[in-house]
Coordinates of C-alpha atoms in Angstrom, one line a residue:
M1 CA 0.0 0.0 0.0
T2 CA 1.3 3.5 -0.9
K3 CA 2.2 5.5 2.1
P4 CA -0.1 8.6 2.4
F5 CA 1.5 11.9 1.5
R6 CA 1.2 14.0 4.7
I7 CA 0.5 17.7 4.1
G8 CA 0.5 20.1 7.0
L9 CA -1.9 23.1 6.9
A10 CA -0.7 25.8 9.2
W11 CA -3.0 28.6 10.3
H12 CA -6.0 27.0 8.7
S13 CA -9.1 25.9 10.7
T14 CA -11.7 23.2 10.7
R15 CA -14.1 25.0 13.0
S16 CA -13.5 28.7 13.0
S17 CA -16.5 31.0 13.7
N18 CA -15.1 33.1 10.9
L19 CA -16.3 31.2 7.8
G20 CA -13.7 33.1 5.7
V21 CA -10.9 31.2 7.5
G22 CA -13.0 28.0 6.9
A23 CA -13.3 28.9 3.2
L24 CA -9.5 29.1 3.0
T25 CA -9.2 25.7 4.6
V26 CA -11.8 23.9 2.5
G27 CA -10.6 25.6 -0.7
N28 CA -6.9 24.9 -0.1
M29 CA -7.6 21.2 0.8
A30 CA -9.5 20.8 -2.5
L31 CA -6.7 22.4 -4.5
A32 CA -4.0 20.4 -2.7
S33 CA -5.9 17.2 -3.2
A34 CA -6.1 17.9 -6.9
A35 CA -2.4 18.6 -7.0
A36 CA -1.6 15.3 -5.2
M37 CA -3.9 13.3 -7.4
R38 CA -2.2 14.8 -10.5
V39 CA 1.1 13.2 -9.4
G40 CA -0.4 10.0 -8.0
L41 CA -0.2 10.7 -4.3
D42 CA -2.7 10.0 -1.6
A43 CA -3.1 13.2 0.3
Q44 CA -3.5 13.2 4.1
F45 CA -3.9 16.5 6.0
V46 CA -2.9 17.7 9.4
V47 CA -4.4 21.1 10.4
F48 CA -2.5 23.4 12.8
S49 CA -4.8 26.1 14.1
P50 CA -5.5 28.3 17.1
R51 CA -8.0 27.0 19.6
E52 CA -11.5 27.1 18.2
T53 CA -14.8 26.0 19.9
G54 CA -17.3 25.8 17.0
P55 CA -18.6 22.6 15.4
P56 CA -16.2 21.1 12.9
Y57 CA -17.0 21.5 9.2
V58 CA -14.1 19.5 8.0
E59 CA -14.0 15.8 8.9
D60 CA -11.3 13.1 8.6
V61 CA -8.3 15.3 9.2
E62 CA -5.9 15.4 12.1
T63 CA -5.9 18.6 14.0
R64 CA -3.4 20.3 16.4
V65 CA -4.0 23.4 18.5
I66 CA -1.3 26.0 18.4
D67 CA -0.4 27.5 21.8
G68 CA 2.7 28.3 23.7
R69 CA 3.3 24.9 25.3
Y70 CA 2.7 23.1 22.0
M71 CA 5.1 25.4 20.1
T72 CA 7.9 25.0 22.7
S73 CA 7.6 21.3 23.5
R74 CA 10.0 18.9 21.7
K75 CA 7.0 16.5 21.5
G76 CA 4.7 19.3 20.2
F77 CA 4.9 21.2 16.9
L78 CA 8.5 20.3 16.2
A79 CA 7.8 16.6 16.5
D80 CA 4.6 16.7 14.5
V81 CA 6.1 18.8 11.7
G82 CA 8.9 16.3 11.4
N83 CA 6.3 13.7 10.4
L84 CA 5.1 15.8 7.4
D85 CA 6.2 15.6 3.8
I86 CA 5.4 19.3 3.2
M87 CA 3.9 22.3 5.0
L88 CA 1.3 24.7 3.4
D89 CA 1.2 27.8 5.7
I90 CA -1.6 30.2 4.8
G91 CA -1.1 32.7 7.7
A92 CA -4.9 32.8 8.3
G93 CA -5.1 34.6 4.9
D94 CA -4.0 38.0 6.0
S95 CA -2.0 37.7 9.2
F96 CA 1.6 37.7 7.8
T97 CA 2.1 41.4 8.6
D98 CA 3.1 43.6 11.5
I99 CA -0.1 45.5 11.9
Y100 CA -1.2 43.1 14.7
P101 CA 0.5 42.7 18.1
R102 CA 4.1 41.3 18.0
K103 CA 3.1 38.2 19.9
R104 CA 0.7 37.2 17.1
F105 CA 3.4 37.8 14.5
L106 CA 5.9 35.7 16.4
Y107 CA 3.5 32.8 16.5
L108 CA 3.0 33.1 12.7
W109 CA 6.7 33.3 12.2
G110 CA 7.4 30.5 14.6
T111 CA 5.5 27.9 12.6
K112 CA 7.6 28.8 9.6
A113 CA 11.0 28.8 11.4
L114 CA 10.4 25.4 13.0
T115 CA 9.3 23.9 9.7
V116 CA 12.5 25.2 8.1
A117 CA 14.5 23.8 11.1
R118 CA 13.0 20.3 10.5
S119 CA 14.0 20.6 6.8
V120 CA 10.4 20.2 5.7
P121 CA 9.6 22.1 2.5
L122 CA 7.6 25.2 3.4
I123 CA 5.0 26.6 1.0
F124 CA 3.4 30.0 1.6
S125 CA -0.1 29.3 0.3
P126 CA -2.0 32.2 -1.4
Q127 CA -2.3 35.0 1.2
T128 CA -1.8 38.7 1.8
I129 CA 1.9 39.6 2.3
G130 CA 2.4 42.6 4.5
P131 CA 2.4 45.4 5.0
F132 CA 5.6 45.5 7.1
T133 CA 6.8 48.8 8.6
K134 CA 8.7 47.7 11.7
V135 CA 12.4 46.7 11.4
F136 CA 12.3 43.6 13.6
E137 CA 9.3 42.1 12.0
T138 CA 10.5 43.0 8.5
R139 CA 13.8 41.1 9.0
L140 CA 12.1 38.0 10.3
A141 CA 9.6 38.1 7.5
A142 CA 12.3 38.3 4.9
W143 CA 14.2 35.4 6.5
A144 CA 11.1 33.2 6.3
L145 CA 10.2 34.1 2.8
N146 CA 13.8 33.5 1.5
R147 CA 13.7 30.0 3.0
A148 CA 10.4 28.9 1.5
A149 CA 10.2 26.5 -1.3
A150 CA 7.5 28.7 -2.9
V151 CA 5.6 31.8 -1.9
F152 CA 2.1 32.5 -3.4
A153 CA 0.7 36.0 -3.1
R154 CA -3.1 36.3 -3.7
D155 CA -3.0 39.8 -5.2
P156 CA -0.7 42.2 -7.0
L157 CA -0.1 44.4 -4.0
S158 CA 1.1 41.4 -2.0
F159 CA 3.3 40.2 -4.8
A160 CA 4.9 43.7 -4.9
A161 CA 5.4 43.6 -1.1
L162 CA 7.0 40.1 -1.5
K163 CA 9.4 41.3 -4.2
D164 CA 10.4 44.3 -1.9
L165 CA 10.9 42.1 1.2
A166 CA 12.6 39.1 -0.5
P167 CA 13.4 39.7 -4.1
R168 CA 15.1 36.3 -4.5
A169 CA 12.2 34.3 -3.0
P170 CA 10.5 31.9 -5.4
G171 CA 7.3 33.9 -5.7
F172 CA 4.1 33.7 -7.7
Q173 CA 1.0 35.9 -8.0
V174 CA -2.1 33.7 -8.1
I175 CA -5.5 34.1 -6.4
D176 CA -7.3 33.5 -3.1
V177 CA -7.9 29.7 -2.6
A178 CA -11.5 30.5 -1.4
F179 CA -12.5 30.9 -5.1
A180 CA -12.2 27.1 -5.2
L181 CA -14.7 26.5 -2.3
P182 CA -17.3 24.0 -3.5
F183 CA -20.9 25.0 -3.2
T184 CA -24.4 24.0 -4.4
A185 CA -25.8 26.7 -6.7
Q186 CA -29.3 27.9 -5.6
P187 CA -32.1 29.0 -8.0
K188 CA -32.9 32.6 -8.3
A189 CA -36.3 34.0 -7.2
E190 CA -38.6 34.5 -10.3
E191 CA -40.8 37.4 -9.0
K192 CA -38.5 39.3 -6.8
V193 CA -34.9 40.6 -6.7
R194 CA -32.9 39.4 -3.7
V195 CA -30.4 41.8 -2.4
G196 CA -28.0 40.6 0.2
L197 CA -26.4 42.8 2.9
N198 CA -23.4 41.1 4.5
I199 CA -22.9 43.5 7.4
S200 CA -19.7 43.0 9.3
G201 CA -20.3 43.1 13.0
L202 CA -16.7 44.2 13.5
L203 CA -17.1 47.2 11.2
Y204 CA -20.6 48.0 12.5
N205 CA -19.1 48.2 16.0
R206 CA -16.2 50.4 14.8
G207 CA -13.6 47.7 15.2
Y208 CA -12.3 45.7 18.2
S209 CA -11.8 48.9 20.3
G210 CA -14.7 51.0 19.0
G211 CA -12.2 53.5 17.8
N212 CA -12.4 52.7 14.0
E213 CA -8.8 51.3 14.0
F214 CA -9.3 50.3 10.3
G215 CA -9.5 54.0 9.4
I216 CA -12.5 53.8 7.0
E217 CA -13.9 57.2 6.1
V218 CA -17.5 56.2 5.6
D219 CA -19.7 55.8 8.6
Y220 CA -20.2 52.1 8.2
R221 CA -23.2 51.9 10.5
A222 CA -25.0 54.8 8.9
L223 CA -24.2 53.5 5.4
N224 CA -25.9 50.2 6.1
H225 CA -28.9 51.8 7.6
L226 CA -29.2 54.0 4.4
L227 CA -28.9 50.9 2.2
I228 CA -31.5 49.0 4.2
E229 CA -33.9 51.8 3.9
R230 CA -33.3 52.5 0.2
F231 CA -33.4 48.9 -0.9
A232 CA -36.4 48.1 1.3
A233 CA -38.3 51.0 -0.4
M234 CA -37.8 49.5 -3.9
P235 CA -40.8 47.6 -5.3
G236 CA -40.0 43.9 -5.8
V237 CA -36.8 43.9 -3.8
E238 CA -36.3 41.6 -0.9
V239 CA -33.4 42.4 1.5
H240 CA -31.5 39.5 3.1
L241 CA -29.1 40.0 6.0
V242 CA -26.3 37.5 5.4
G243 CA -23.7 36.9 8.1
H244 CA -20.3 35.3 7.6
V245 CA -18.8 35.4 11.1
F246 CA -20.8 33.9 13.9
A247 CA -19.0 34.5 17.2
P248 CA -21.5 35.0 20.1
N249 CA -18.5 34.9 22.6
Q250 CA -17.1 37.9 20.7
P251 CA -20.0 40.3 20.4
R252 CA -18.1 43.1 18.7
D253 CA -17.2 40.7 15.9
D254 CA -20.4 38.8 15.5
D255 CA -22.3 39.3 12.3
G256 CA -25.2 37.2 13.7
A257 CA -25.9 39.6 16.6
T258 CA -25.8 42.6 14.3
A259 CA -28.2 40.9 11.9
D260 CA -30.6 40.1 14.7
A261 CA -30.6 43.7 15.9
L262 CA -31.3 45.0 12.4
A263 CA -34.0 42.5 11.7
A264 CA -35.8 43.6 14.9
Q265 CA -35.4 47.3 13.9
Y266 CA -36.5 46.8 10.3
P267 CA -39.4 44.3 10.1
G268 CA -39.7 42.7 6.7
L269 CA -36.0 41.9 6.2
V270 CA -35.0 38.3 5.7
R271 CA -32.5 37.1 8.3
A272 CA -30.4 34.4 6.5
P273 CA -29.7 31.2 8.6
H274 CA -26.8 30.8 11.0
F275 CA -24.5 28.9 8.6
T276 CA -22.4 26.1 10.1
T277 CA -20.0 25.7 7.1
P278 CA -18.5 28.0 4.6
G279 CA -20.0 26.0 1.8
E280 CA -23.5 26.6 3.2
A281 CA -22.9 30.4 3.2
K282 CA -21.6 30.4 -0.4
S283 CA -24.5 28.2 -1.6
Y284 CA -27.0 30.7 0.0
I285 CA -25.2 33.7 -1.5
S286 CA -25.3 32.0 -5.0
G287 CA -29.2 32.4 -4.9
L288 CA -29.0 36.2 -4.5
D289 CA -29.2 38.7 -7.3
F290 CA -26.8 41.3 -5.7
L291 CA -24.6 41.5 -2.6
V292 CA -23.0 44.3 -0.6
G293 CA -20.3 42.8 1.6
G294 CA -18.1 43.9 4.5
R295 CA -16.4 40.4 4.9
M296 CA -14.0 39.7 2.1
H297 CA -14.8 36.0 1.8
A298 CA -18.5 36.7 1.6
T299 CA -17.7 38.9 -1.4
I300 CA -15.5 36.2 -2.8
A301 CA -18.4 33.7 -2.4
A302 CA -20.6 36.1 -4.4
Y303 CA -18.0 36.8 -7.1
S304 CA -17.0 33.2 -7.6
S305 CA -20.7 32.1 -7.9
G306 CA -21.4 34.9 -10.4
V307 CA -23.4 37.2 -8.2
P308 CA -22.9 41.0 -8.8
V309 CA -21.2 42.3 -5.6
V310 CA -19.9 45.5 -4.1
P311 CA -17.3 45.0 -1.4
I312 CA -17.0 47.6 1.3
S313 CA -13.2 47.8 1.8
Y314 CA -11.5 48.2 5.2
S315 CA -8.0 47.3 4.1
R316 CA -5.8 47.1 1.1
K317 CA -6.5 43.4 0.8
F318 CA -9.8 44.3 -0.9
E319 CA -8.2 46.7 -3.4
G320 CA -5.4 44.3 -4.1
L321 CA -7.6 41.2 -4.7
F322 CA -10.3 42.8 -6.7
G323 CA -8.0 45.2 -8.5
G324 CA -6.0 42.2 -9.7
L325 CA -9.2 40.9 -11.3
G326 CA -9.9 44.2 -13.0
Y327 CA -13.0 44.6 -10.9
K328 CA -13.6 48.3 -10.0
W329 CA -16.9 47.9 -8.2
L330 CA -16.0 48.5 -4.5
V331 CA -16.4 51.2 -1.9
P332 CA -12.8 52.2 -1.0
V333 CA -11.4 52.6 2.5
R334 CA -11.0 56.4 1.8
G335 CA -12.3 58.8 -0.8
L336 CA -16.1 58.6 -0.5
S337 CA -18.5 60.2 2.0
T338 CA -21.2 58.0 3.5
E339 CA -24.0 59.5 1.3
A340 CA -21.8 59.2 -1.8
A341 CA -21.0 55.5 -0.9
A342 CA -24.7 54.8 -0.6
D343 CA -25.3 56.4 -4.0
Y344 CA -22.4 54.4 -5.5
V345 CA -23.9 51.1 -4.3
I346 CA -27.4 51.9 -5.6
D347 CA -25.9 52.8 -8.9
A348 CA -24.0 49.5 -9.0
F349 CA -27.3 47.7 -8.2
E350 CA -29.0 49.4 -11.1
R351 CA -26.0 48.4 -13.4
R352 CA -25.7 44.8 -12.0
A353 CA -25.8 43.3 -15.5
E354 CA -22.6 45.3 -16.2
L355 CA -21.1 43.9 -12.9
A356 CA -22.0 40.4 -14.0
T357 CA -20.1 40.9 -17.3
D358 CA -17.0 42.1 -15.5
I359 CA -17.2 39.1 -13.1
G360 CA -17.3 36.8 -16.2
K361 CA -14.1 38.4 -17.5
G362 CA -12.4 38.2 -14.1
L363 CA -13.2 34.5 -13.6
K364 CA -10.8 33.7 -16.4
V365 CA -8.0 35.3 -14.3
V366 CA -9.3 33.2 -11.3
E367 CA -9.1 30.0 -13.3
Q368 CA -5.6 30.8 -14.5
G369 CA -4.4 31.6 -11.0
L370 CA -5.8 28.4 -9.5
E371 CA -4.3 26.3 -12.2
T372 CA -0.9 27.9 -11.6
Y373 CA -1.1 27.1 -8.0
I374 CA -2.2 23.5 -8.6
A375 CA 0.6 22.9 -11.1
E376 CA 3.3 24.4 -8.8
L377 CA 2.0 22.4 -5.8
A378 CA 2.0 19.2 -7.9
M379 CA 5.7 19.8 -8.8
H380 CA 6.6 20.4 -5.1
F381 CA 4.6 17.4 -3.9
A382 CA 6.4 15.1 -6.4
A383 CA 9.8 16.5 -5.4
A384 CA 9.0 16.0 -1.7
A385 CA 7.7 12.5 -2.2
A386 CA 10.9 11.6 -4.1
R387 CA 13.0 12.7 -1.1
R388 CA 11.4 10.2 1.2
P389 CA 13.7 7.5 2.6

């Protein structure tokens, strides 16, 4: 019997309350499985993630919880990574940066350093790279990037950051793996237009601290109230509140609590279900006619299922990703007033056929990016398998 090819998945999650992280995990597993199959390998996954308490939406995988004791124990991460054939580290999608506390960065960097120390090939799966502005973190980041077998940036801005940090690193610009998230397409309503509002609890509550640390210029709360009122007043339009992060133990970050409050304030809105898997969320979104989204992976779910979408950006990861697809339809972090942003979204809704055409063009870029990633993974998988004793 052929020995399974053991693939580590660092900073993925099988049960995160943030379905965007789940979408990364399920999408990356699908792409890695396709790459392994292409070179005749039987993929077996080990997921390394922070402690999560939600129900699992990925079965039949080994899981490890990253914490201080596990990372420093000889029988912990170092031992487990030594039993792998290769490590795919996705950095939770957007966490390989110094904009978060140093402790968090050191955990992110530590998985990479210990993987390199065990001579296990390290792959940076498609993710945001940077920004880096602090000398200490910048040097550590460059060290890890230069020792990777391959680095995949999911957008042009991240690829430029990679080339600035580590110009000799084997880098590729591809696309977010969540575009590969499987789903079941839902039928459209025949006699109504379904408009989805994916309202981020985090942005609605002005960030983790309440001080708008993301620096967005629109009043996000006021913007969504305007959109609810304007869409609800349109004949034949049905407004759906669509959450993508369900974290009752983190009320400032919980889309579900925000949706419940708005549904109570505005009778007649449709409160979408509490999704338990990222595939459920994407399937639901596929049945909408239009989506306005504050969570990036909710907007990716819409885009990749052909639903006209207007993302509300709160960081450069939005501009980088959608800019790389030639998709101009988003509310930027800065540059629009709240009223102007509402007008922009309504205009996009009226022109949603044009948005759908632009999505059709961009999906060709998505397909090419995913194929590049699969082909490169297949090559690295084959090389890693050949190095086995």
